[in-house]
Amino acid sequence: MISIIKINSEKCKGCSLCIKACPKQCISFSKQFNKAGYHWAVLEKENSCIGCGFCYMICPDVCIEVYKDL
Amino acid sequence: MKKILSKPESLKNAVLSYCPGCGHGIIHRLAAECIDELGVREKTIAVAPVGCAVFAYDYFNFDVTEAPHGRPPAIATGIKRTNPDKFVFTYQGDGDIAAIGMAETIHAANRSENITIIFVNNANYGMTGGQMAPTTLIGQVTETTPFGRNPEREGYPIKLCELLSTLEGTTYLERVAIYNPQNIIKAKKAIKRAFQCQIDGKGFSLVEVISNCPVDWGMTPLDSIKWVEETFIKSFPLGTVKDKINSII
Amino acid sequence: MTKKLVKGNIALCEGAITAGLKSYFGYPITPQNEIPSYFSRKMVELGRVFIQAESEIAAVSMVLGAAVTGTRAMTSSSSPGISLKQEAISYMAGMQVPALIVNVQRGGPGLGNISSSQSDYFQAVKGGGHGDYKIIVIAPNSAQEMYEAAYDAFDLAEKYRTPVMILADGIIGQMMEPIEFNRPEKKEFKEKEWILNGCKGREPRSIKSLLMKDGVLEKHNVKLQEKYKLISENEVKYELYMTEDAEIIITAYGISSRIAKSAVKLARKNGIKAGLLRPKTLWPFPSEIISSFAKPNVKFLSVELSHGQMVEDVRLAVNGRSSVEFLGKAGGGLVTEQEIIKKIQSKV
């Protein structure tokens, strides 16, 4: 089963809560800054995502979407 | 690929004005998800507080009114009594609900107003820069307790759920936290139960959400949720404080 | 139409009920206690909403809540309680929420006493709360006018989306007089496009006074001032009594105007050309009509149960073209006809 997350780079404030919450450690910071000046969160290890939704749950900016191949 | 989790309909597609890592956004989303799932968005009238969530009407995708500081329970009373078929909830911070608005809170609870309160407890006044709140912990340093909260000078943190539990008018009171996904799931369950309590006409419900305020606490977002887990919830134990939903027919 | 003997406070309740009042929120304070007491029975019998709130602050906040949903709501109190209500009155002015607030004035400052007084004029007409706002202030002088003012207040409030205050006093509230219930029961209400009633079939709405974005509050204030100008042009109400040839015009409202009218009659018997100009709305104030009477050979005398509040607006209207005298007392005593005559004789 393949899962991915999409993170809205402009809404993300780089708080890192999703990075900490991810049980598979597959999220990290972008190298670039967004318009607001934050390194946003990105799904670094695409193949590791299990679509558990923890990142979505803890994201205070509601900027993560979770997709799953059902 | 199927989208399984995304912004609920009851939230607008706006950039939240909260600081990075602040718990308000999570709590907004939980309330919005519950409203979507209960199908009451189109009959919701919410009451925004004064404090960080003052802009709630810019984020919630349903009708919202402003309220003077501390008055949301009275405003909600006026709305619900004249419109018993509408779904009415207030979203309030610790200063709003337990300091300036304590009288309105207690009396709305005591009348068993059929409303729901989402009470965000982050142990300080966020919007004004981190002053002492009624819920500030003993020893906690804030803008106005530079030596730490001293009970001899500033009294003790108010445990609102326990206080309200003594009133016959309260039906459901629960304290939850949002520092990790497990607790966020529990928090959502509590909010949904509180909302359902109102929908079923069972009277006053309140969910106290222990949240974090990284910027005013002078912490990183990660340190702030660690502090919630290791310190904050030791003073404010999580769980159901009162639940007589099932005993009301 | 048959007349019924009732207190001013009860007449006011009946006016509001006939106008379709859906909810009343109050808190006990003398001399307005007949109002919550009467509503506590009547509103419940009618299946409408009555709440004795935990404070005047809560009561007026409940009014705000009921009113944002477009329903007719009111509260009543007396002077110290009205001070507490200023918070929500300012919010309602900013949020443009229509509602009725009744002040059956008592003596002040502070806790004062429960005697009739007119010391809250400034608070009512100059904006008792914070910010640049006005509310419509109606000043009845009889039980009949209490009934009619309460009936008319809601239409006025909704027409302009503004709080309306009825500024009465202890005597007008307590005095029993025969009145005619001459207004039809209001059953149909215009649909309002600004209210909060759930976003079914439309975009969500919010009602607020917090306007933080650059320039928005400035624009909002200009809009409010335009509204106040419109109200000033259209809603001024006053009564003239023997003013055509008057050389001395008494200005008085509420209970003082009743005494002043008797004094005018007495003065005329004594060959003094006196008249009465009674503002029925204190804001908007009848400045234009006062101004039209202002000439060097006409004198004004403002009679109030205060130490001189409305007199300031009379002076502004007269703008130096007539002399303006004042007679008043506050804190218990009434001005008598004889005192008015004496004051007139010393000045004419």
CSV table of N, CA, C and O in Angstrom, one decimal, chain B residues 12 41-46 50 54-55 57-58 60-69 71-84 86 100 103-108 111 113 127, chain C residues 22-23 25 49-55 57-69 71 87-88 91 95 195-213:
chain,number,residue,atom,x,y,z
B,12,LYS,N,-12.0,27.5,6.8
B,12,LYS,CA,-11.7,28.2,5.6
B,12,LYS,C,-10.3,27.9,5.1
B,12,LYS,O,-9.4,27.4,5.9
B,41,ARG,N,-22.8,22.1,10.4
B,41,ARG,CA,-22.1,23.3,10.0
B,41,ARG,C,-23.1,24.4,9.6
B,41,ARG,O,-22.9,25.6,10.0
B,42,GLU,N,-24.1,24.1,8.9
B,42,GLU,CA,-25.0,25.1,8.4
B,42,GLU,C,-26.0,25.6,9.4
B,42,GLU,O,-26.8,26.5,9.2
B,43,LYS,N,-26.0,25.0,10.6
B,43,LYS,CA,-26.8,25.6,11.7
B,43,LYS,C,-25.9,26.1,12.9
B,43,LYS,O,-26.4,26.2,14.0
B,44,THR,N,-24.6,26.2,12.6
B,44,THR,CA,-23.7,26.6,13.7
B,44,THR,C,-23.6,28.1,13.8
B,44,THR,O,-23.5,28.8,12.8
B,45,ILE,N,-23.7,28.6,15.0
B,45,ILE,CA,-23.4,30.0,15.3
B,45,ILE,C,-22.3,29.9,16.5
B,45,ILE,O,-22.6,29.5,17.6
B,46,ALA,N,-21.1,30.3,16.1
B,46,ALA,CA,-20.0,30.2,17.1
B,46,ALA,C,-19.8,31.6,17.7
B,46,ALA,O,-20.1,32.6,17.1
B,50,VAL,N,-12.0,37.2,23.0
B,50,VAL,CA,-11.0,38.2,22.9
B,50,VAL,C,-9.7,37.4,23.4
B,50,VAL,O,-9.7,36.8,24.4
B,54,VAL,N,-9.3,35.5,18.6
B,54,VAL,CA,-10.2,36.6,18.3
B,54,VAL,C,-10.5,36.6,16.8
B,54,VAL,O,-11.6,37.0,16.4
B,55,PHE,N,-9.6,36.1,16.0
B,55,PHE,CA,-9.8,36.1,14.6
B,55,PHE,C,-10.5,34.8,14.1
B,55,PHE,O,-10.5,34.4,12.9
B,57,TYR,N,-13.3,33.9,13.4
B,57,TYR,CA,-14.3,34.1,12.3
B,57,TYR,C,-13.6,34.1,11.0
B,57,TYR,O,-14.2,33.9,9.9
B,58,ASP,N,-12.3,34.4,10.9
B,58,ASP,CA,-11.6,34.3,9.7
B,58,ASP,C,-11.2,32.9,9.3
B,58,ASP,O,-10.8,32.6,8.1
B,60,PHE,N,-13.0,29.8,10.8
B,60,PHE,CA,-14.1,28.9,10.8
B,60,PHE,C,-15.0,29.2,9.6
B,60,PHE,O,-15.4,30.4,9.3
B,61,ASN,N,-15.5,28.2,8.9
B,61,ASN,CA,-16.3,28.3,7.8
B,61,ASN,C,-17.8,28.2,8.1
B,61,ASN,O,-18.5,27.4,7.6
B,62,PHE,N,-18.2,28.9,9.1
B,62,PHE,CA,-19.6,29.0,9.5
B,62,PHE,C,-19.9,30.4,10.2
B,62,PHE,O,-18.9,31.1,10.4
B,63,ASP,N,-21.1,30.6,10.6
B,63,ASP,CA,-21.4,31.9,11.2
B,63,ASP,C,-20.7,32.1,12.6
B,63,ASP,O,-20.7,31.2,13.4
B,64,VAL,N,-20.0,33.2,12.8
B,64,VAL,CA,-19.3,33.5,14.0
B,64,VAL,C,-19.6,34.9,14.4
B,64,VAL,O,-19.5,35.8,13.6
B,65,THR,N,-19.8,35.1,15.7
B,65,THR,CA,-19.9,36.5,16.2
B,65,THR,C,-18.8,36.8,17.2
B,65,THR,O,-18.2,35.9,17.8
B,66,GLU,N,-18.5,38.1,17.2
B,66,GLU,CA,-17.5,38.5,18.2
B,66,GLU,C,-18.1,38.7,19.5
B,66,GLU,O,-19.4,38.7,19.6
B,67,ALA,N,-17.3,38.7,20.6
B,67,ALA,CA,-17.9,38.9,21.9
B,67,ALA,C,-16.9,39.8,22.7
B,67,ALA,O,-15.7,39.7,22.5
B,68,PRO,N,-17.4,40.6,23.6
B,68,PRO,CA,-16.5,41.3,24.5
B,68,PRO,C,-15.8,40.3,25.4
B,68,PRO,O,-16.3,39.2,25.6
B,69,HIS,N,-14.6,40.7,25.9
B,69,HIS,CA,-13.7,39.8,26.6
B,69,HIS,C,-14.5,39.2,27.8
B,69,HIS,O,-15.0,39.9,28.7
B,71,ARG,N,-17.3,37.5,27.8
B,71,ARG,CA,-18.7,37.4,27.8
B,71,ARG,C,-19.3,36.3,26.9
B,71,ARG,O,-20.5,36.2,26.8
B,72,PRO,N,-18.4,35.5,26.2
B,72,PRO,CA,-19.0,34.5,25.3
B,72,PRO,C,-20.1,33.6,25.9
B,72,PRO,O,-21.1,33.4,25.2
B,73,PRO,N,-20.0,33.1,27.1
B,73,PRO,CA,-21.1,32.3,27.6
B,73,PRO,C,-22.4,33.1,27.7
B,73,PRO,O,-23.5,32.5,27.5
B,74,ALA,N,-22.4,34.3,28.0
B,74,ALA,CA,-23.6,35.1,28.0
B,74,ALA,C,-24.1,35.4,26.6
B,74,ALA,O,-25.3,35.3,26.3
B,75,ILE,N,-23.2,35.7,25.7
B,75,ILE,CA,-23.6,35.9,24.3
B,75,ILE,C,-24.2,34.6,23.8
B,75,ILE,O,-25.3,34.6,23.1
B,76,ALA,N,-23.6,33.4,24.1
B,76,ALA,CA,-24.1,32.1,23.6
B,76,ALA,C,-25.4,31.9,24.2
B,76,ALA,O,-26.3,31.3,23.6
B,77,THR,N,-25.6,32.3,25.4
B,77,THR,CA,-26.9,32.1,26.1
B,77,THR,C,-28.0,32.8,25.3
B,77,THR,O,-29.1,32.3,25.0
B,78,GLY,N,-27.7,34.1,25.0
B,78,GLY,CA,-28.7,34.9,24.2
B,78,GLY,C,-29.0,34.3,22.9
B,78,GLY,O,-30.1,34.2,22.4
B,79,ILE,N,-28.0,33.7,22.2
B,79,ILE,CA,-28.2,33.1,20.9
B,79,ILE,C,-29.0,31.8,21.0
B,79,ILE,O,-30.0,31.7,20.3
B,80,LYS,N,-28.6,31.0,22.0
B,80,LYS,CA,-29.2,29.6,22.1
B,80,LYS,C,-30.7,29.7,22.6
B,80,LYS,O,-31.5,29.0,22.1
B,81,ARG,N,-30.9,30.6,23.5
B,81,ARG,CA,-32.3,30.7,24.1
B,81,ARG,C,-33.3,31.2,23.0
B,81,ARG,O,-34.4,30.8,23.0
B,82,THR,N,-32.8,32.1,22.2
B,82,THR,CA,-33.7,32.6,21.1
B,82,THR,C,-33.7,31.7,19.9
B,82,THR,O,-34.6,31.9,19.1
B,83,ASN,N,-32.7,30.8,19.8
B,83,ASN,CA,-32.6,30.0,18.6
B,83,ASN,C,-32.2,28.5,19.1
B,83,ASN,O,-31.1,28.0,18.8
B,84,PRO,N,-33.1,27.9,19.8
B,84,PRO,CA,-32.8,26.6,20.4
B,84,PRO,C,-32.4,25.5,19.3
B,84,PRO,O,-31.8,24.5,19.6
B,86,LYS,N,-30.4,26.0,16.8
B,86,LYS,CA,-29.1,26.2,16.2
B,86,LYS,C,-28.1,25.5,17.1
B,86,LYS,O,-28.3,25.2,18.2
B,100,ILE,N,-11.7,37.3,33.6
B,100,ILE,CA,-12.7,38.4,33.4
B,100,ILE,C,-14.1,37.8,33.2
B,100,ILE,O,-15.1,38.4,33.5
B,103,ALA,N,-17.7,34.9,36.0
B,103,ALA,CA,-19.1,35.0,36.4
B,103,ALA,C,-20.0,34.4,35.3
B,103,ALA,O,-20.9,33.6,35.5
B,104,GLU,N,-19.7,34.9,34.1
B,104,GLU,CA,-20.6,34.4,32.9
B,104,GLU,C,-20.4,32.9,32.7
B,104,GLU,O,-21.4,32.2,32.4
B,105,THR,N,-19.2,32.4,32.9
B,105,THR,CA,-19.0,31.0,32.8
B,105,THR,C,-19.8,30.2,33.8
B,105,THR,O,-20.5,29.2,33.5
B,106,ILE,N,-19.6,30.5,35.1
B,106,ILE,CA,-20.2,29.8,36.1
B,106,ILE,C,-21.8,29.8,36.0
B,106,ILE,O,-22.4,28.8,36.2
B,107,HIS,N,-22.3,31.0,35.7
B,107,HIS,CA,-23.7,31.1,35.6
B,107,HIS,C,-24.4,30.4,34.4
B,107,HIS,O,-25.5,29.9,34.5
B,108,ALA,N,-23.6,30.5,33.3
B,108,ALA,CA,-24.1,29.7,32.1
B,108,ALA,C,-24.1,28.2,32.4
B,108,ALA,O,-25.1,27.5,32.1
B,111,ARG,N,-27.0,27.4,34.9
B,111,ARG,CA,-28.3,27.4,34.2
B,111,ARG,C,-28.4,26.2,33.3
B,111,ARG,O,-29.5,26.0,32.7
B,113,GLU,N,-27.1,25.9,30.4
B,113,GLU,CA,-27.4,26.3,29.1
B,113,GLU,C,-27.0,25.2,28.1
B,113,GLU,O,-25.9,24.6,28.3
B,127,MET,N,-2.2,36.6,23.5
B,127,MET,CA,-2.3,37.7,22.6
B,127,MET,C,-1.6,39.0,23.1
B,127,MET,O,-1.0,39.7,22.4
C,22,LYS,N,-38.7,39.3,21.6
C,22,LYS,CA,-38.6,37.9,21.8
C,22,LYS,C,-37.8,37.5,23.0
C,22,LYS,O,-38.0,36.4,23.6
C,23,SER,N,-36.9,38.4,23.5
C,23,SER,CA,-36.2,38.0,24.7
C,23,SER,C,-35.9,39.2,25.5
C,23,SER,O,-35.6,40.3,25.0
C,25,PHE,N,-33.5,40.3,29.0
C,25,PHE,CA,-32.5,39.8,30.0
C,25,PHE,C,-32.3,41.0,31.0
C,25,PHE,O,-32.0,42.1,30.5
C,49,VAL,N,-38.5,34.5,25.8
C,49,VAL,CA,-37.4,34.3,26.6
C,49,VAL,C,-37.3,35.3,27.7
C,49,VAL,O,-37.3,36.5,27.4
C,50,PHE,N,-37.1,34.9,28.9
C,50,PHE,CA,-36.8,35.8,30.1
C,50,PHE,C,-35.7,35.1,30.8
C,50,PHE,O,-35.7,34.0,31.2
C,51,ILE,N,-34.6,35.9,31.1
C,51,ILE,CA,-33.6,35.4,32.0
C,51,ILE,C,-33.2,36.5,33.0
C,51,ILE,O,-32.9,37.7,32.6
C,52,GLN,N,-33.2,36.2,34.3
C,52,GLN,CA,-32.6,37.1,35.2
C,52,GLN,C,-31.1,36.7,35.2
C,52,GLN,O,-30.7,35.6,35.7
C,53,ALA,N,-30.3,37.6,34.7
C,53,ALA,CA,-28.9,37.3,34.5
C,53,ALA,C,-28.1,37.5,35.8
C,53,ALA,O,-28.6,37.9,36.8
C,54,GLU,N,-26.8,37.1,35.8
C,54,GLU,CA,-26.0,37.2,37.0
C,54,GLU,C,-25.4,38.6,37.2
C,54,GLU,O,-24.9,38.9,38.2
C,55,SER,N,-25.6,39.4,36.2
C,55,SER,CA,-25.1,40.8,36.3
C,55,SER,C,-25.7,41.6,35.2
C,55,SER,O,-26.2,41.1,34.2
C,57,ILE,N,-23.8,43.2,33.2
C,57,ILE,CA,-22.9,43.0,32.1
C,57,ILE,C,-23.4,41.7,31.3
C,57,ILE,O,-23.4,41.7,30.1
C,58,ALA,N,-23.7,40.7,32.1
C,58,ALA,CA,-24.2,39.4,31.4
C,58,ALA,C,-25.5,39.7,30.7
C,58,ALA,O,-25.7,39.2,29.6
C,59,ALA,N,-26.4,40.4,31.4
C,59,ALA,CA,-27.7,40.7,30.8
C,59,ALA,C,-27.6,41.3,29.4
C,59,ALA,O,-28.2,40.9,28.4
C,60,VAL,N,-26.8,42.4,29.3
C,60,VAL,CA,-26.7,43.1,28.1
C,60,VAL,C,-25.9,42.3,27.0
C,60,VAL,O,-26.1,42.4,25.8
C,61,SER,N,-25.0,41.4,27.5
C,61,SER,CA,-24.3,40.5,26.6
C,61,SER,C,-25.2,39.5,26.0
C,61,SER,O,-25.1,39.1,24.8
C,62,MET,N,-26.2,39.0,26.8
C,62,MET,CA,-27.2,38.1,26.3
C,62,MET,C,-28.0,38.8,25.2
C,62,MET,O,-28.4,38.2,24.2
C,63,VAL,N,-28.3,40.1,25.5
C,63,VAL,CA,-29.0,40.9,24.5
C,63,VAL,C,-28.3,40.9,23.2
C,63,VAL,O,-28.8,40.7,22.1
C,64,LEU,N,-27.0,41.2,23.3
C,64,LEU,CA,-26.1,41.2,22.1
C,64,LEU,C,-26.2,39.8,21.4
C,64,LEU,O,-26.4,39.8,20.1
C,65,GLY,N,-26.1,38.8,22.1
C,65,GLY,CA,-26.2,37.4,21.5
C,65,GLY,C,-27.5,37.2,20.8
C,65,GLY,O,-27.6,36.7,19.6
C,66,ALA,N,-28.6,37.5,21.5
C,66,ALA,CA,-30.0,37.4,20.9
C,66,ALA,C,-30.1,38.3,19.7
C,66,ALA,O,-30.7,37.9,18.6
C,67,ALA,N,-29.5,39.4,19.7
C,67,ALA,CA,-29.7,40.4,18.7
C,67,ALA,C,-28.9,40.1,17.4
C,67,ALA,O,-29.4,40.4,16.3
C,68,VAL,N,-27.8,39.5,17.5
C,68,VAL,CA,-27.0,39.1,16.3
C,68,VAL,C,-27.8,38.1,15.5
C,68,VAL,O,-27.5,37.9,14.3
C,69,THR,N,-28.7,37.4,16.1
C,69,THR,CA,-29.5,36.5,15.3
C,69,THR,C,-30.7,37.1,14.7
C,69,THR,O,-31.6,36.4,14.1
C,71,THR,N,-33.2,38.7,16.2
C,71,THR,CA,-34.4,38.7,17.0
C,71,THR,C,-34.4,40.0,17.9
C,71,THR,O,-33.4,40.5,18.2
C,87,GLU,N,-20.0,48.6,28.2
C,87,GLU,CA,-19.1,47.7,27.4
C,87,GLU,C,-19.9,47.2,26.2
C,87,GLU,O,-19.5,47.4,25.0
C,88,ALA,N,-21.0,46.5,26.4
C,88,ALA,CA,-21.7,45.9,25.3
C,88,ALA,C,-22.4,46.9,24.4
C,88,ALA,O,-22.5,46.7,23.2
C,91,TYR,N,-19.8,47.8,22.0
C,91,TYR,CA,-19.7,46.7,21.0
C,91,TYR,C,-20.8,46.7,20.0
C,91,TYR,O,-20.6,46.5,18.8
C,95,MET,N,-20.5,46.9,16.2
C,95,MET,CA,-20.9,45.7,15.4
C,95,MET,C,-22.2,46.0,14.7
C,95,MET,O,-22.6,45.1,13.9
C,195,ILE,N,-27.8,39.0,9.5
C,195,ILE,CA,-27.9,38.3,10.8
C,195,ILE,C,-27.2,36.9,10.7
C,195,ILE,O,-26.9,36.4,9.7
C,196,LEU,N,-26.9,36.4,11.9
C,196,LEU,CA,-26.3,35.1,12.0
C,196,LEU,C,-27.5,34.1,12.3
C,196,LEU,O,-28.1,34.1,13.4
C,197,ASN,N,-27.7,33.2,11.4
C,197,ASN,CA,-28.8,32.2,11.6
C,197,ASN,C,-28.4,30.9,11.0
C,197,ASN,O,-29.2,30.0,10.6
C,198,GLY,N,-27.0,30.7,10.8
C,198,GLY,CA,-26.5,29.4,10.2
C,198,GLY,C,-26.4,29.7,8.7
C,198,GLY,O,-27.2,30.4,8.1
C,199,CYS,N,-25.3,29.1,8.1
C,199,CYS,CA,-24.9,29.5,6.8
C,199,CYS,C,-25.6,28.7,5.7
C,199,CYS,O,-25.0,28.6,4.6
C,200,LYS,N,-26.7,28.1,6.0
C,200,LYS,CA,-27.4,27.3,5.0
C,200,LYS,C,-27.7,28.1,3.7
C,200,LYS,O,-28.4,29.1,3.8
C,201,GLY,N,-27.2,27.6,2.6
C,201,GLY,CA,-27.5,28.2,1.3
C,201,GLY,C,-26.8,29.6,1.1
C,201,GLY,O,-27.2,30.3,0.2
C,202,ARG,N,-25.9,29.9,1.9
C,202,ARG,CA,-25.2,31.2,1.7
C,202,ARG,C,-23.7,31.1,2.3
C,202,ARG,O,-23.4,30.1,3.0
C,203,GLU,N,-22.9,32.1,2.1
C,203,GLU,CA,-21.6,32.2,2.6
C,203,GLU,C,-21.7,32.4,4.1
C,203,GLU,O,-22.6,33.1,4.6
C,204,PRO,N,-20.8,31.9,4.9
C,204,PRO,CA,-20.8,32.2,6.4
C,204,PRO,C,-20.6,33.7,6.6
C,204,PRO,O,-20.0,34.4,5.8
C,205,ARG,N,-21.2,34.2,7.7
C,205,ARG,CA,-21.1,35.6,8.1
C,205,ARG,C,-20.4,35.7,9.4
C,205,ARG,O,-20.5,34.8,10.2
C,206,SER,N,-19.9,36.9,9.6
C,206,SER,CA,-19.4,37.2,11.0
C,206,SER,C,-19.8,38.6,11.3
C,206,SER,O,-19.9,39.4,10.4
C,207,ILE,N,-20.0,38.9,12.6
C,207,ILE,CA,-20.4,40.2,13.0
C,207,ILE,C,-19.3,40.6,14.0
C,207,ILE,O,-19.1,39.9,15.0
C,208,LYS,N,-18.6,41.7,13.7
C,208,LYS,CA,-17.5,42.1,14.6
C,208,LYS,C,-17.2,43.6,14.6
C,208,LYS,O,-17.7,44.3,13.7
C,209,SER,N,-16.5,44.0,15.6
C,209,SER,CA,-16.0,45.4,15.6
C,209,SER,C,-14.5,45.5,15.6
C,209,SER,O,-14.0,46.6,15.5
C,210,LEU,N,-13.8,44.3,15.6
C,210,LEU,CA,-12.4,44.3,15.6
C,210,LEU,C,-12.0,44.4,14.1
C,210,LEU,O,-12.3,43.5,13.3
C,211,LEU,N,-11.3,45.5,13.7
C,211,LEU,CA,-11.0,45.7,12.3
C,211,LEU,C,-9.5,46.1,12.3
C,211,LEU,O,-9.2,47.3,12.3
C,212,MET,N,-8.6,45.1,12.2
C,212,MET,CA,-7.2,45.4,12.3
C,212,MET,C,-6.5,45.7,11.1
C,212,MET,O,-5.4,46.3,11.1
C,213,LYS,N,-7.1,45.4,9.9
C,213,LYS,CA,-6.3,45.6,8.7
C,213,LYS,C,-6.2,47.1,8.4
C,213,LYS,O,-7.1,47.9,8.7
